[in-house]
PDB file of C-alpha atoms in Angstrom:
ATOM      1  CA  UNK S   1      78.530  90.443  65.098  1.00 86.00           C
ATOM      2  CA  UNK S   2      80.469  93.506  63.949  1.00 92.00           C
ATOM      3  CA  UNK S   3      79.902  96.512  65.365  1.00 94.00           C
ATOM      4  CA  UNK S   4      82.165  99.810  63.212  1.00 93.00           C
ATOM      5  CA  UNK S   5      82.380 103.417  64.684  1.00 92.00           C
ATOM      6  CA  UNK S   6      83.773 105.718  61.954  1.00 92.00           C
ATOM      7  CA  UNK S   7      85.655 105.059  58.616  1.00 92.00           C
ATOM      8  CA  UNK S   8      86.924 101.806  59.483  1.00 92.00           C
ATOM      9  CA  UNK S   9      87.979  99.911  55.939  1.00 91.00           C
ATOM     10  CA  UNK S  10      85.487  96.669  54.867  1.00 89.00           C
ATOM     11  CA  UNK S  11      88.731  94.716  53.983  1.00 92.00           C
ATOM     12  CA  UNK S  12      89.579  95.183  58.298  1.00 93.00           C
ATOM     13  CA  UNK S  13      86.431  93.761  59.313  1.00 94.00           C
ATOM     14  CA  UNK S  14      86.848  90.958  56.818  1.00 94.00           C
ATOM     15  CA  UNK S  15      90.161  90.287  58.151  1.00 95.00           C
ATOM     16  CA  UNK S  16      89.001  90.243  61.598  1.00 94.00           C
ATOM     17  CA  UNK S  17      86.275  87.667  60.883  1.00 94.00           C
ATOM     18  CA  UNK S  18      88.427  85.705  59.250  1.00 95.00           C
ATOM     19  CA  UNK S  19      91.025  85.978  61.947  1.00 95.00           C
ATOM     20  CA  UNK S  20      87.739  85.264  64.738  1.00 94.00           C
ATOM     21  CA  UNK S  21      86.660  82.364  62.901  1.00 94.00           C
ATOM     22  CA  UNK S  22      90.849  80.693  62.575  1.00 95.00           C
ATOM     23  CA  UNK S  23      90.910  81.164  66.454  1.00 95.00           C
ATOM     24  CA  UNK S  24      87.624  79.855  67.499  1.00 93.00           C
ATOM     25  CA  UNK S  25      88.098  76.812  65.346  1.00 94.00           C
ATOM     26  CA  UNK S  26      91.584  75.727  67.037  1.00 94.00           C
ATOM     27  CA  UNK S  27      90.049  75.894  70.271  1.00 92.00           C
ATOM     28  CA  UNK S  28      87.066  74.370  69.952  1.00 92.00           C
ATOM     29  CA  UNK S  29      84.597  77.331  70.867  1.00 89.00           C
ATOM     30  CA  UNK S  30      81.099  77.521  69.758  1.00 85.00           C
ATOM     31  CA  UNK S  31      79.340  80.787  71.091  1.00 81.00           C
ATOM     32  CA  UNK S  32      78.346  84.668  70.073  1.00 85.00           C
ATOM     33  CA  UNK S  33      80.950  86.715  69.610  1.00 91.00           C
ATOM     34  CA  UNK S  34      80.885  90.446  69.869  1.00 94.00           C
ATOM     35  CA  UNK S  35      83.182  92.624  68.396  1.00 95.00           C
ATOM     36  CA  UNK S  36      83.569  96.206  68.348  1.00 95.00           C
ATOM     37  CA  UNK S  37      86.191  98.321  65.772  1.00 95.00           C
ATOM     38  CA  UNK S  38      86.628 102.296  66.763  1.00 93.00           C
ATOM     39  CA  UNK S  39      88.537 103.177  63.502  1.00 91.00           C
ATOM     40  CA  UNK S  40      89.356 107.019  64.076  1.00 87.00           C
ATOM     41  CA  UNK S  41      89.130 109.877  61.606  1.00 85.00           C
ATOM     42  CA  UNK S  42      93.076 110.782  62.080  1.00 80.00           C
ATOM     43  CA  UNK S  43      95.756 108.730  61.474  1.00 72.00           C
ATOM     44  CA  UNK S  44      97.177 109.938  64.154  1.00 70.00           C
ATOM     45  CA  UNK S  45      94.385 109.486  66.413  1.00 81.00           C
ATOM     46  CA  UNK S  46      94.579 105.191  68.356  1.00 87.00           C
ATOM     47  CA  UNK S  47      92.331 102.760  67.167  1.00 91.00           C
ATOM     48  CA  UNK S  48      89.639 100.707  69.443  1.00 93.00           C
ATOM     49  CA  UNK S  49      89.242  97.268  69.418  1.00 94.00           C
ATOM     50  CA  UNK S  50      86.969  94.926  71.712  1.00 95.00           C
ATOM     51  CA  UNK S  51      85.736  91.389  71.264  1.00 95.00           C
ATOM     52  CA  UNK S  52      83.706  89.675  73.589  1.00 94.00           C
ATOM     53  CA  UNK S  53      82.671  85.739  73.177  1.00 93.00           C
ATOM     54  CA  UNK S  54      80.363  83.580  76.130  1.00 89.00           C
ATOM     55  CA  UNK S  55      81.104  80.462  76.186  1.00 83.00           C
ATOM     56  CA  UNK S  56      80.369  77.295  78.272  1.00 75.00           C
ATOM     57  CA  UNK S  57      78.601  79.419  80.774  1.00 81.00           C
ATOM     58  CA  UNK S  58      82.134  81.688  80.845  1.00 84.00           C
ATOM     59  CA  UNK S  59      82.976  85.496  79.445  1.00 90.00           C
ATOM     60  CA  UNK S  60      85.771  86.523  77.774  1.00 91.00           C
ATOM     61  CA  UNK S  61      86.397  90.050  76.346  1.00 94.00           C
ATOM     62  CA  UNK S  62      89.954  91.497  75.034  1.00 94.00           C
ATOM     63  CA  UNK S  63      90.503  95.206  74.436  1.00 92.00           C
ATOM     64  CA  UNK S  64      93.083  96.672  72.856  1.00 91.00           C
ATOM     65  CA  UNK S  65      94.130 100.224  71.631  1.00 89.00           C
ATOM     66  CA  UNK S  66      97.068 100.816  68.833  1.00 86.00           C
ATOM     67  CA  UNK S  67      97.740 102.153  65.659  1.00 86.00           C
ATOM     68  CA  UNK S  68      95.691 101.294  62.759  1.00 81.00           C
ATOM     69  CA  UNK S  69      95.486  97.558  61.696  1.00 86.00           C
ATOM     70  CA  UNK S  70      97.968  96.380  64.628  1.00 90.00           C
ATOM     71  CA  UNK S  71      94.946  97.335  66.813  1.00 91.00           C
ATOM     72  CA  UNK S  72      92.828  94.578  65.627  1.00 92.00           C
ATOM     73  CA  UNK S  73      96.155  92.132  65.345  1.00 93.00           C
ATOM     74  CA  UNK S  74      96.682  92.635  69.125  1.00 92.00           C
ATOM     75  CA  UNK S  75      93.558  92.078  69.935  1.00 93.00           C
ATOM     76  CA  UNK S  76      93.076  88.705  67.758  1.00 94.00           C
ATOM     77  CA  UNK S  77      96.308  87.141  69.740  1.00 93.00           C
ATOM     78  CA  UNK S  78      95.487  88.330  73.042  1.00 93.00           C
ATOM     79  CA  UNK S  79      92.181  86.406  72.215  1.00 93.00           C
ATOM     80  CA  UNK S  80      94.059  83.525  70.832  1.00 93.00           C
ATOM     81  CA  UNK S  81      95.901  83.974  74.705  1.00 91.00           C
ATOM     82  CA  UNK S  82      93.527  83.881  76.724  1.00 91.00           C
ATOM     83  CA  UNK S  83      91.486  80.904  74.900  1.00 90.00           C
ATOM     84  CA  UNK S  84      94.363  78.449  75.060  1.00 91.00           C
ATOM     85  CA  UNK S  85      95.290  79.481  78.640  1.00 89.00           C
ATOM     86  CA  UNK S  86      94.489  76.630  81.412  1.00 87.00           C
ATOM     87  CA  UNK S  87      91.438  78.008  83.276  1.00 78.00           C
ATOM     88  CA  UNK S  88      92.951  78.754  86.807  1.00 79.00           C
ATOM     89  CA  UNK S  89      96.098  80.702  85.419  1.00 84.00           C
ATOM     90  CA  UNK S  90      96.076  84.669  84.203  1.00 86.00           C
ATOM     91  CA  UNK S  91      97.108  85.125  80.576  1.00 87.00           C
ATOM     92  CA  UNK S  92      98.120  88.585  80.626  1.00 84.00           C
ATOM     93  CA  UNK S  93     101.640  89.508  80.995  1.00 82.00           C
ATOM     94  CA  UNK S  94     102.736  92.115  82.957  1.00 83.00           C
ATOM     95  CA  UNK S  95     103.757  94.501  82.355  1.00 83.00           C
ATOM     96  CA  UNK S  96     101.306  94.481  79.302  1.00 83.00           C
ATOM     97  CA  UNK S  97     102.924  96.507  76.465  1.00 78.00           C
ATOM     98  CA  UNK S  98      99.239  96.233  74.786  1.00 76.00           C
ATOM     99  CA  UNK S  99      97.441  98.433  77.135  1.00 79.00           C
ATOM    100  CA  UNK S 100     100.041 101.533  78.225  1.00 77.00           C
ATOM    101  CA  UNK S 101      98.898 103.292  81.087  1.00 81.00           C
ATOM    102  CA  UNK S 102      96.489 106.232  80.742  1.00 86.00           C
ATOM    103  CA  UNK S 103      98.161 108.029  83.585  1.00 90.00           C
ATOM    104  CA  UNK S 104      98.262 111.480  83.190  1.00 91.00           C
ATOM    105  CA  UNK S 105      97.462 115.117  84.457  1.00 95.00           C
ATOM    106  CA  UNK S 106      94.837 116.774  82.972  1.00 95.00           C
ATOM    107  CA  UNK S 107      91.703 119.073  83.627  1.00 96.00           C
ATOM    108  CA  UNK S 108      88.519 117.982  85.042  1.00 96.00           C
ATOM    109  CA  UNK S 109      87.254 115.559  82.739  1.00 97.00           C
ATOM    110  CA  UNK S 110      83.070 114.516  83.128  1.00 97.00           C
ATOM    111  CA  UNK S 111      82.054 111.049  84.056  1.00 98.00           C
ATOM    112  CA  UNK S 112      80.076 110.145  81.045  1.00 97.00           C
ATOM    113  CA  UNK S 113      79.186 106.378  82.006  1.00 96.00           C
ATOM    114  CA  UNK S 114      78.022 105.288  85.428  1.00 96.00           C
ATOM    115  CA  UNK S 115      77.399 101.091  85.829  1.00 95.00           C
ATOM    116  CA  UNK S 116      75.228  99.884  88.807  1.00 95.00           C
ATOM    117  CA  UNK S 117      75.861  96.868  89.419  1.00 93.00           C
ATOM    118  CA  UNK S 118      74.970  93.170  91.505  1.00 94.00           C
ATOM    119  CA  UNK S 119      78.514  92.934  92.686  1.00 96.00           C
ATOM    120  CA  UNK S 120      80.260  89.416  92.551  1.00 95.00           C
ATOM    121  CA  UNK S 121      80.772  87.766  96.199  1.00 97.00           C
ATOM    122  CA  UNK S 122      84.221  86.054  96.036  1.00 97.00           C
ATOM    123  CA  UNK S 123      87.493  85.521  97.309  1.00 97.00           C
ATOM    124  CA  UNK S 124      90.224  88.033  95.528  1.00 96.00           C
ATOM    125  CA  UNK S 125      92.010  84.393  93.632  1.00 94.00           C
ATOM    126  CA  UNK S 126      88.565  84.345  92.073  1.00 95.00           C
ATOM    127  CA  UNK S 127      87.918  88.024  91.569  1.00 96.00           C
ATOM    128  CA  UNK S 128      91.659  87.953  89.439  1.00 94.00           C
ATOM    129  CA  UNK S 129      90.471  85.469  87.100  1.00 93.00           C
ATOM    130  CA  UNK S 130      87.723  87.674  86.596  1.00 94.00           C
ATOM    131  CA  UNK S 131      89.433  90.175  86.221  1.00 94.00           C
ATOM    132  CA  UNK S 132      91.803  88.407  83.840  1.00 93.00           C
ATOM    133  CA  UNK S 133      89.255  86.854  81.670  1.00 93.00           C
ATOM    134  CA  UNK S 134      87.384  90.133  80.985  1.00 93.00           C
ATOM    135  CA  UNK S 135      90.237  92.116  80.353  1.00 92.00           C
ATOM    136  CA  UNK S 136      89.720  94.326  83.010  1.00 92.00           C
ATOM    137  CA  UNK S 137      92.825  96.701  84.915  1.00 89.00           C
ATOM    138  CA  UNK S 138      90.970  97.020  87.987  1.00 94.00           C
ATOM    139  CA  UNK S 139      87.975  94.769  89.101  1.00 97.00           C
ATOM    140  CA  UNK S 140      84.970  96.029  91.817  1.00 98.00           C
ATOM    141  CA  UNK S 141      83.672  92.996  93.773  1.00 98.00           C
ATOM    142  CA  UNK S 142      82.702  92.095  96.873  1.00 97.00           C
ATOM    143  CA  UNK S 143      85.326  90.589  99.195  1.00 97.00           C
ATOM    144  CA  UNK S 144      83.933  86.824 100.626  1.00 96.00           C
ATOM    145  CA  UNK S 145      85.757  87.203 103.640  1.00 94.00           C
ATOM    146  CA  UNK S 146      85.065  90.863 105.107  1.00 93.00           C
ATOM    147  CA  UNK S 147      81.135  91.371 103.162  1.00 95.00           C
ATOM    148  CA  UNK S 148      82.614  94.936 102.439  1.00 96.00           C
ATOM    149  CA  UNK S 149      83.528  96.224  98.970  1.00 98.00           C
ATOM    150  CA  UNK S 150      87.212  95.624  97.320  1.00 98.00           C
ATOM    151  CA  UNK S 151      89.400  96.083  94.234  1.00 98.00           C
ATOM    152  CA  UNK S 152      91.817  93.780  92.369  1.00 96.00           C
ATOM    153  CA  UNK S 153      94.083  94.967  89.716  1.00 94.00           C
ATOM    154  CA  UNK S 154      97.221  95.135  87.513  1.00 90.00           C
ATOM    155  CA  UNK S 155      99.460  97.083  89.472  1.00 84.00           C
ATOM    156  CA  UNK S 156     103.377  97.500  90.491  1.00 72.00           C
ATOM    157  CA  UNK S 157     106.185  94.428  89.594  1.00 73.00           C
ATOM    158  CA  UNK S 158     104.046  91.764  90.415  1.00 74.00           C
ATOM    159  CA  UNK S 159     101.018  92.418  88.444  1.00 87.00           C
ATOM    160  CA  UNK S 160      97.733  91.087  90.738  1.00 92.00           C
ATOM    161  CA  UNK S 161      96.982  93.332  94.009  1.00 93.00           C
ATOM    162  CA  UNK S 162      93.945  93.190  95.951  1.00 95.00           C
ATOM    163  CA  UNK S 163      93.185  96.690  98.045  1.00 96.00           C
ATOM    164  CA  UNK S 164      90.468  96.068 100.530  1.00 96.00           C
ATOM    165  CA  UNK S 165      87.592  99.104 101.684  1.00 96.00           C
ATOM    166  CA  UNK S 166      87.832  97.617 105.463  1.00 93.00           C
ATOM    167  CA  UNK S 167      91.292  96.545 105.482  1.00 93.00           C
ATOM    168  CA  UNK S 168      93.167  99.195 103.400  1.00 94.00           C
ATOM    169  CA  UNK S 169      93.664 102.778 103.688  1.00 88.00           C
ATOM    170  CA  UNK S 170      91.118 104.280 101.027  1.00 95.00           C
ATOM    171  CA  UNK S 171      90.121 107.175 101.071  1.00 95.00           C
ATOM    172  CA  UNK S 172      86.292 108.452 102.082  1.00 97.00           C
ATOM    173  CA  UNK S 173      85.222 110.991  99.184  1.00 97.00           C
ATOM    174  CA  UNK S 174      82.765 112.759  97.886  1.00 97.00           C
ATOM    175  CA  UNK S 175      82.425 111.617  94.032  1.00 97.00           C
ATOM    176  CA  UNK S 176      83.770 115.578  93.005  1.00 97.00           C
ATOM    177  CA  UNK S 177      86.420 114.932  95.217  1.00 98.00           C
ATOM    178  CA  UNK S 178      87.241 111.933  93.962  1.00 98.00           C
ATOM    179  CA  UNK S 179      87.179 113.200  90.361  1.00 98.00           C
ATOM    180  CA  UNK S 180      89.269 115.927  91.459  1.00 97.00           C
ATOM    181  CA  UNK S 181      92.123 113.493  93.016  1.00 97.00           C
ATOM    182  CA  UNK S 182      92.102 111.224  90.486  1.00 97.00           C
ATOM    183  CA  UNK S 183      92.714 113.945  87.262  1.00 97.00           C
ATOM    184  CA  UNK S 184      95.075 116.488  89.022  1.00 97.00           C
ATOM    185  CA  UNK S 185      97.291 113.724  89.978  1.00 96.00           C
ATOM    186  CA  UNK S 186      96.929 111.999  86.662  1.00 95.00           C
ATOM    187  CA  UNK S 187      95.802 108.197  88.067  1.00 94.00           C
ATOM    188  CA  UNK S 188      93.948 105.999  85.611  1.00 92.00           C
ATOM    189  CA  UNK S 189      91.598 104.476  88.342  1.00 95.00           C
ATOM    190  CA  UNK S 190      90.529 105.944  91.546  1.00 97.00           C
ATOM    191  CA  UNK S 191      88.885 102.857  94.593  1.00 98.00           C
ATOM    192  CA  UNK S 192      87.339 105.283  97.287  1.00 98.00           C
ATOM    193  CA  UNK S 193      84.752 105.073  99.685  1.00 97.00           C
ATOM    194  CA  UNK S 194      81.310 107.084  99.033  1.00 96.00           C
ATOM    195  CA  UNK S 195      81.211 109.649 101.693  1.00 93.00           C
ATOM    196  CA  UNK S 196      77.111 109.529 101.326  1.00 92.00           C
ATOM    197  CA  UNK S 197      76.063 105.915 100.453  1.00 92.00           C
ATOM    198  CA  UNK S 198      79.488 104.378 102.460  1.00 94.00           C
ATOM    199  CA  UNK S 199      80.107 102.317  99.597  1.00 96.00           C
ATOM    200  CA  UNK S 200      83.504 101.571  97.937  1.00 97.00           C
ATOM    201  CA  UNK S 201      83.304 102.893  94.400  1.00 98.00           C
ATOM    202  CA  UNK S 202      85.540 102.397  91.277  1.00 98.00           C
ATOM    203  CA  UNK S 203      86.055 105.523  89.301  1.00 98.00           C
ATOM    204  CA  UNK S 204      88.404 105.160  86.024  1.00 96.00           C
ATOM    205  CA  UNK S 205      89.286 106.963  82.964  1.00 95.00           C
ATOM    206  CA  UNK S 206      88.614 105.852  79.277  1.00 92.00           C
ATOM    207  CA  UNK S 207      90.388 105.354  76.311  1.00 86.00           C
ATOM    208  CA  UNK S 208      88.762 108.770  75.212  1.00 86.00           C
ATOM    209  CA  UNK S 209      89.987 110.545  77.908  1.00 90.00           C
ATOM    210  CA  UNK S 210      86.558 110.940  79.914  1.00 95.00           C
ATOM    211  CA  UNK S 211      85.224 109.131  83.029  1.00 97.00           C
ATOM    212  CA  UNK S 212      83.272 105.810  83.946  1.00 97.00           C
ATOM    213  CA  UNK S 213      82.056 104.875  87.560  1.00 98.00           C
ATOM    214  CA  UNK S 214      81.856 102.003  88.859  1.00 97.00           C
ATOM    215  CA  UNK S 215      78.600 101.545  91.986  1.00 96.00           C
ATOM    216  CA  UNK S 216      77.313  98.780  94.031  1.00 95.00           C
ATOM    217  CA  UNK S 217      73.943  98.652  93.255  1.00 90.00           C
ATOM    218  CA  UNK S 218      71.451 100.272  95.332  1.00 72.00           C
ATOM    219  CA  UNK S 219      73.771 102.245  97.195  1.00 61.00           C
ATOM    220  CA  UNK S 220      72.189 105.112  96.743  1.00 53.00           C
ATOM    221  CA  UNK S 221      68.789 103.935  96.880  1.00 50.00           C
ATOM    222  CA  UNK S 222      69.829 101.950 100.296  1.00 47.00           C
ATOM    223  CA  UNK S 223      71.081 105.693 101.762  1.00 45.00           C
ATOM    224  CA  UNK S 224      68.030 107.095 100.975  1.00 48.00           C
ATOM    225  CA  UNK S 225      66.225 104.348 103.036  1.00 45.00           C
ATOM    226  CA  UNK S 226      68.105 104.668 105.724  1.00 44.00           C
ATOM    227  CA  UNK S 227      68.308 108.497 106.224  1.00 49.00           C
ATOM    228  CA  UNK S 228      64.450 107.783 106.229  1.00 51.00           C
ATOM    229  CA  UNK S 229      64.784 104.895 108.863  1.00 50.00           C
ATOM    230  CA  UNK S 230      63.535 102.032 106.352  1.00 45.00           C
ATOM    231  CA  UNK S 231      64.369  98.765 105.148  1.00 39.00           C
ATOM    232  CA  UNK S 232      67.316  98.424 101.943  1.00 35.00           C
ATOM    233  CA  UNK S 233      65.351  97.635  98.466  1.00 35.00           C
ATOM    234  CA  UNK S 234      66.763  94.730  96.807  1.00 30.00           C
ATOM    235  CA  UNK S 235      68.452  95.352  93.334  1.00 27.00           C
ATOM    236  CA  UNK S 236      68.795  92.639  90.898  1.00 28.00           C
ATOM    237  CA  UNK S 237      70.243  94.164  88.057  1.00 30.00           C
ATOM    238  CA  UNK S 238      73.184  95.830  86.766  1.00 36.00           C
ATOM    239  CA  UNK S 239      71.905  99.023  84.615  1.00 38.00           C
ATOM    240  CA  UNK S 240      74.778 101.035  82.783  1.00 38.00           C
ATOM    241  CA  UNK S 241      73.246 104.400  82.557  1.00 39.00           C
ATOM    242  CA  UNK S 242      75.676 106.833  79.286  1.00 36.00           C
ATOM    243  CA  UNK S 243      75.262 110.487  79.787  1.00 36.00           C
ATOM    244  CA  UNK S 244      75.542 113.399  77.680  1.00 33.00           C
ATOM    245  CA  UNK S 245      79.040 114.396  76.541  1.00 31.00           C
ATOM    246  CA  UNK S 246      77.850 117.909  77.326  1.00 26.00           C
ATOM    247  CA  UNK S 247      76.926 117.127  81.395  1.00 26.00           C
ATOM    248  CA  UNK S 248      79.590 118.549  82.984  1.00 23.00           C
ATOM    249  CA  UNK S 249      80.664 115.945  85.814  1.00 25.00           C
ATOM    250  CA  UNK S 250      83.440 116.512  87.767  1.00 26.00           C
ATOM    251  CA  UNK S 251      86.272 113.965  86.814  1.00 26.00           C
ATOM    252  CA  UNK S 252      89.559 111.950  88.508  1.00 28.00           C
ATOM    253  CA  UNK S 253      90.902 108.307  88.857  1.00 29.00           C
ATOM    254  CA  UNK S 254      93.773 106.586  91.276  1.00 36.00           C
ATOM    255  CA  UNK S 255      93.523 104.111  93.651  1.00 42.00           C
ATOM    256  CA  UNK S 256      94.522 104.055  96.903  1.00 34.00           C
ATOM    257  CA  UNK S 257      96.288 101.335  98.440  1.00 34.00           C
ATOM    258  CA  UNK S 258      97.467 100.234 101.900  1.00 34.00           C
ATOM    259  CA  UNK S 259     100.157 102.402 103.851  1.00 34.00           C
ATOM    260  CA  UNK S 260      99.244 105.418 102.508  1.00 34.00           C
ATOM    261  CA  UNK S 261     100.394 104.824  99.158  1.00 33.00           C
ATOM    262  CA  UNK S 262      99.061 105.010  96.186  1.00 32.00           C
ATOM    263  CA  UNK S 263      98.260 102.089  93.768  1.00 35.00           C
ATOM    264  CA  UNK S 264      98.951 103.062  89.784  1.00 31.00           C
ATOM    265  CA  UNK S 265      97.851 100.794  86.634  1.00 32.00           C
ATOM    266  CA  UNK S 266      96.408 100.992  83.445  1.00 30.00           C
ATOM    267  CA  UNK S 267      92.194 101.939  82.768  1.00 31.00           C
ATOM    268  CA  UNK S 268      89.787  99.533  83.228  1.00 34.00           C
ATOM    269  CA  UNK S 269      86.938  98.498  80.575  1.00 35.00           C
ATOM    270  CA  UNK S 270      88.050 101.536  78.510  1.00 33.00           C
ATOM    271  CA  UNK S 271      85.553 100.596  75.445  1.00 33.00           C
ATOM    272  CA  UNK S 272      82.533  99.323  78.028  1.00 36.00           C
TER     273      UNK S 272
END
């Protein structure tokens, strides 16, 4: 399935069909596959492409944003990639000259998509191929060892870092202040703790410039409960709640590593 935002040319979707079907043939793949083309209205203006397949029991998704066509090209090979890549090795390169970084200083920008989530329970080897497979820059999960929240990502000379909430040094915010940091000192992604729900949270900037976060689910349910003195809820799903361009959220992304220092990569599921 196809999915076209704005005046994106039929003869590009029927390339990228084509293209689909040539790469799921050589490796074998049987499954849905989602795609998504953001064609803008300016030539000037990047191009969006996502493509998502499920198959034996596994996701994969590849986003990529270029010029024009070379969008969709990208995004067909770093498919082609990741398919024919042994399961227990990355296939991204890094540094990634498909996704530059979105690092940069600008004004408050509004968090316009927040995702509550299950979080996955794993080790961070596991969490990386997660992260790898989906595409991601930065990956929320919880950390096997510890029980606490963590973040793996594409970061500094040799690519794969795992910052911990327990073990690290990241920061305790409130989600304004956390908005604030990460746009004035122009960070792509932001991994800070909740001041409120004592969560670690994954704030991170879009392709379009605006904010996504990132929250364990329940946390704010489960502070609620026990400001009140009762017993945590138990949250099965993973809701991903869009808001209003208009709501005017306060907005900032970087993430904050051990030592003090700061951790600096690329935005995470920038068309999700």
């Amino acid at each position: 399935m196809v999915t076209t935002h704005g005046p994106v040319p039929s003869g590009e979707v029927t390339r990228v069909v084509r293209g689909l079907g040539r790469i799921l043939r050589r490796h074998g793949v049987e499954g849905p596959v989602r795609v998504r083309l953001h064609w803008p209205d300016s030539d000037d203006d990047t191009t969006l492409v996502q493509a998502s397949i499920r198959t034996l029991g596994k996701a994969f998704r590849v986003q990529v944003a270029g010029p024009g066509r070379f969008a969709a090209t990208f995004a067909l090979e770093r498919l082609d990639r990741r398919l024919g890549c042994p399961p227990d090795e990355l296939s991204r390169p890094w540094p990634d000259p498909a996704r530059p970084s979105l690092s940069a200083v600008t004004a408050t920008r509004p968090i316009v998509r927040r995702k509550d989530c299950r979080l996955q329970v794993a080790t961070p080897a596991a969490a990386a191929r997660v992260l790898d497979a989906m595409d991601y820059d930065a990956h929320l999960f919880i950390d096997a060892d510890t029980g606490a929240e963590a973040v793996v990502c594409w970061t500094g000379p040799l690519g794969v870092r795992t910052v911990a909430r327990l073990r690290d040094q990241v920061p305790a915010l409130r989600e304004d202040e956390a908005v604030a940091r990460l746009c004035t000192s122009g960070l792509p992604y932001l991994f800070f703790t909740d001041s409120d729900a004592r969560r670690g949270r994954l704030l991170y900037r879009r392709f379009d410039g605006d904010l996504a976060l990132v929250t364990p689910a329940g946390a704010e349910e489960r502070t609620r409960d026990r400001d009140r003195g009762l017993q945590p809820r138990a949250i099965a799903s993973c809701v991903r709640r869009s808001l209003p361009n208009t709501a005017m959220w306060p907005s900032a992304v970087a993430l904050s590593g051990g030592g003090g220092g700061t951790v600096v990569g690329t935005a995470v599921e920038k068309l999700a």
